[in-house]
Amino acid sequence: MQHLAPGKALDLGCGEGADAIWLATQGWLVTGVDISATAIARARREAQRQQASAATRFVTADLARWEPDDGPYDLMTASFLHSPVPLPRIAILQRAATTVRAGGHLVVLSHAALPPWVDAADHPAHSFPSPARQFVELNLNEHDWLVLSIQTHTRHATAPSGEAAELTDGVLLLQRR
């Protein structure tokens, strides 16, 4: 995101606000939304600690029902917006995508597979669609969006046991025409 000119950003499922705060320190005005009041309280404290409070707004809300209220946005991000309980993820992303202004960007980062230390048999309900499948599921008007990147990549991580591991993530980067 360092190559984008700062503007207004929306961070869906912001958790404790690390991405939103980073964006704010890069000059963005950011709204972060998460269902966890505890995570939002921590995000607000961390934004204050990093002197980013003036550039951040954190909202406690259920994304399944929340309507974006301060758009349009130049950037909409959803990083690892996964849930162990039912979540209308695609509907949430579709609704948020409507608030991205022309020339703005939509970024979806997701787990593309379970971590290697997790037994898939213990998580039969979890599915990890590829970035290409997510793009198809979003069903965005192809005349309105330019695909900049649809890919998976691996990153190094440390397993809970302390062993080195690789995680596979999906990246979907679109620009509104």
Short mmCIF file of C-alpha atoms in Angstrom, two decimals:
data_model
loop_
_atom_site.label_atom_id
_atom_site.label_comp_id
_atom_site.label_asym_id
_atom_site.label_seq_id
_atom_site.Cartn_x
_atom_site.Cartn_y
_atom_site.Cartn_z
CA MET A 1 0.00 0.00 0.00
CA GLN A 2 3.06 2.20 0.18
CA HIS A 3 2.74 3.10 -3.52
CA LEU A 4 -0.82 4.45 -3.12
CA ALA A 5 -1.52 8.09 -2.39
CA PRO A 6 -3.16 8.33 1.05
CA GLY A 7 -6.87 9.00 1.28
CA LYS A 8 -9.79 7.43 3.16
CA ALA A 9 -9.56 3.75 4.04
CA LEU A 10 -11.89 1.12 5.49
CA ASP A 11 -10.43 -1.90 7.33
CA LEU A 12 -12.98 -4.70 7.74
CA GLY A 13 -12.42 -7.06 10.66
CA CYS A 14 -9.66 -4.79 11.94
CA GLY A 15 -9.09 -6.70 15.18
CA GLU A 16 -6.73 -4.77 17.43
CA GLY A 17 -6.08 -2.24 14.68
CA ALA A 18 -2.51 -2.96 13.56
CA ASP A 19 -3.24 -2.49 9.84
CA ALA A 20 -5.49 0.54 10.39
CA ILE A 21 -2.89 2.20 12.61
CA TRP A 22 -0.12 1.49 10.13
CA LEU A 23 -2.21 3.06 7.36
CA ALA A 24 -2.85 6.09 9.59
CA THR A 25 0.88 6.52 10.18
CA GLN A 26 1.28 6.56 6.39
CA GLY A 27 -1.17 9.46 6.05
CA TRP A 28 -4.48 7.64 5.58
CA LEU A 29 -7.74 8.48 7.39
CA VAL A 30 -8.94 5.05 8.47
CA THR A 31 -12.16 3.52 9.75
CA GLY A 32 -11.61 0.11 11.33
CA VAL A 33 -14.57 -2.15 12.10
CA ASP A 34 -14.62 -5.30 14.23
CA ILE A 35 -17.25 -7.23 16.18
CA SER A 36 -15.04 -7.49 19.27
CA ALA A 37 -15.43 -4.59 21.71
CA THR A 38 -12.25 -5.77 23.44
CA ALA A 39 -10.26 -5.64 20.19
CA ILE A 40 -11.65 -2.19 19.37
CA ALA A 41 -10.74 -0.89 22.84
CA ARG A 42 -7.20 -2.18 22.33
CA ALA A 43 -7.06 -0.61 18.86
CA ARG A 44 -8.07 2.76 20.27
CA ARG A 45 -5.43 2.54 23.00
CA GLU A 46 -2.74 1.56 20.53
CA ALA A 47 -3.74 4.34 18.12
CA GLN A 48 -3.43 6.80 20.98
CA ARG A 49 -0.06 5.35 21.98
CA GLN A 50 1.19 5.73 18.41
CA GLN A 51 -0.32 9.22 18.11
CA ALA A 52 -2.64 8.03 15.34
CA SER A 53 -5.97 8.71 17.08
CA ALA A 54 -6.79 11.75 14.95
CA ALA A 55 -6.50 9.66 11.77
CA THR A 56 -8.37 6.57 12.99
CA ARG A 57 -11.95 5.78 13.86
CA PHE A 58 -12.71 2.38 15.34
CA VAL A 59 -16.25 0.97 15.32
CA THR A 60 -17.57 -2.05 17.20
CA ALA A 61 -20.11 -3.67 14.88
CA ASP A 62 -21.23 -6.96 13.38
CA LEU A 63 -20.10 -6.70 9.77
CA ALA A 64 -23.04 -8.86 8.70
CA ARG A 65 -25.35 -5.97 9.62
CA TRP A 66 -23.08 -2.91 9.55
CA GLU A 67 -23.47 -0.42 6.74
CA PRO A 68 -20.41 1.66 5.83
CA ASP A 69 -21.26 5.18 6.90
CA ASP A 70 -18.36 7.47 6.08
CA GLY A 71 -17.40 6.50 2.53
CA PRO A 72 -16.65 6.59 -0.24
CA TYR A 73 -13.21 5.10 0.34
CA ASP A 74 -9.97 5.17 -1.60
CA LEU A 75 -8.96 1.85 -0.07
CA MET A 76 -10.94 -1.01 1.41
CA THR A 77 -9.00 -3.81 3.12
CA ALA A 78 -10.04 -7.12 4.61
CA SER A 79 -7.11 -9.04 6.06
CA PHE A 80 -7.83 -12.60 7.16
CA LEU A 81 -11.56 -11.98 7.54
CA HIS A 82 -12.31 -15.56 8.59
CA SER A 83 -14.53 -16.83 11.38
CA PRO A 84 -15.11 -20.15 13.14
CA VAL A 85 -18.83 -19.30 13.18
CA PRO A 86 -21.02 -18.65 10.13
CA LEU A 87 -20.14 -15.33 8.50
CA PRO A 88 -21.61 -13.93 5.26
CA ARG A 89 -18.09 -12.99 4.17
CA ILE A 90 -18.80 -12.56 0.46
CA ALA A 91 -21.89 -10.40 1.13
CA ILE A 92 -19.84 -8.25 3.52
CA LEU A 93 -17.12 -7.77 0.91
CA GLN A 94 -19.65 -7.06 -1.84
CA ARG A 95 -21.38 -4.40 0.26
CA ALA A 96 -18.08 -2.76 1.19
CA ALA A 97 -16.89 -2.85 -2.44
CA THR A 98 -19.78 -0.57 -3.40
CA THR A 99 -18.20 2.13 -1.23
CA VAL A 100 -14.86 2.17 -3.07
CA ARG A 101 -14.60 5.29 -5.23
CA ALA A 102 -13.41 5.27 -8.85
CA GLY A 103 -9.64 4.84 -8.84
CA GLY A 104 -9.77 3.29 -5.35
CA HIS A 105 -8.52 -0.14 -4.38
CA LEU A 106 -9.98 -3.25 -2.77
CA VAL A 107 -7.50 -5.57 -1.04
CA VAL A 108 -8.49 -8.98 0.34
CA LEU A 109 -5.82 -11.03 2.11
CA SER A 110 -6.87 -14.49 3.23
CA HIS A 111 -5.61 -17.81 4.46
CA ALA A 112 -5.37 -20.14 1.48
CA ALA A 113 -4.85 -23.24 3.65
CA LEU A 114 -4.75 -24.31 7.26
CA PRO A 115 -1.39 -23.86 8.99
CA PRO A 116 0.70 -27.05 8.72
CA TRP A 117 0.48 -27.63 12.48
CA VAL A 118 -3.35 -27.83 12.36
CA ASP A 119 -5.08 -31.12 11.57
CA ALA A 120 -7.71 -30.53 8.87
CA ALA A 121 -9.84 -33.31 10.39
CA ASP A 122 -10.28 -31.10 13.46
CA HIS A 123 -11.69 -28.28 11.29
CA PRO A 124 -13.94 -29.91 8.67
CA ALA A 125 -16.12 -26.80 8.23
CA HIS A 126 -13.22 -24.54 7.26
CA SER A 127 -12.79 -23.85 3.58
CA PHE A 128 -10.13 -21.68 2.08
CA PRO A 129 -11.14 -20.60 -1.42
CA SER A 130 -8.40 -19.48 -3.77
CA PRO A 131 -8.14 -15.78 -4.59
CA ALA A 132 -9.46 -16.58 -8.10
CA ARG A 133 -12.52 -18.31 -6.62
CA GLN A 134 -13.08 -15.42 -4.21
CA PHE A 135 -13.02 -13.01 -7.15
CA VAL A 136 -15.65 -15.10 -8.97
CA GLU A 137 -17.78 -15.34 -5.79
CA LEU A 138 -17.66 -11.56 -5.34
CA ASN A 139 -19.45 -11.31 -8.68
CA LEU A 140 -18.25 -7.75 -9.24
CA ASN A 141 -19.06 -6.06 -12.54
CA GLU A 142 -16.00 -6.66 -14.71
CA HIS A 143 -16.47 -3.26 -16.35
CA ASP A 144 -16.18 -1.56 -12.95
CA TRP A 145 -13.05 -3.32 -11.66
CA LEU A 146 -9.51 -3.84 -12.91
CA VAL A 147 -7.74 -6.94 -11.57
CA LEU A 148 -4.25 -5.95 -10.42
CA SER A 149 -3.34 -9.18 -8.63
CA ILE A 150 -4.89 -12.57 -7.94
CA GLN A 151 -2.26 -14.83 -6.40
CA THR A 152 -1.19 -17.03 -3.53
CA HIS A 153 2.12 -16.70 -1.79
CA THR A 154 3.90 -18.34 1.09
CA ARG A 155 5.36 -16.67 4.11
CA HIS A 156 7.53 -17.94 6.91
CA ALA A 157 6.03 -18.38 10.34
CA THR A 158 6.82 -20.04 13.63
CA ALA A 159 4.56 -22.88 14.73
CA PRO A 160 3.31 -22.95 18.34
CA SER A 161 5.92 -25.66 18.94
CA GLY A 162 8.65 -23.21 17.91
CA GLU A 163 9.38 -24.95 14.62
CA ALA A 164 9.72 -23.03 11.36
CA ALA A 165 6.73 -23.33 9.05
CA GLU A 166 5.31 -21.86 5.87
CA LEU A 167 1.81 -20.42 5.57
CA THR A 168 -0.05 -19.98 2.29
CA ASP A 169 -2.02 -16.77 1.86
CA GLY A 170 -4.26 -15.48 -0.89
CA VAL A 171 -4.02 -11.96 -2.28
CA LEU A 172 -6.77 -10.25 -4.25
CA LEU A 173 -6.05 -6.67 -5.35
CA LEU A 174 -8.56 -4.79 -7.47
CA GLN A 175 -8.92 -1.20 -8.63
CA ARG A 176 -12.26 0.43 -9.27
CA ARG A 177 -12.46 1.93 -12.74
#
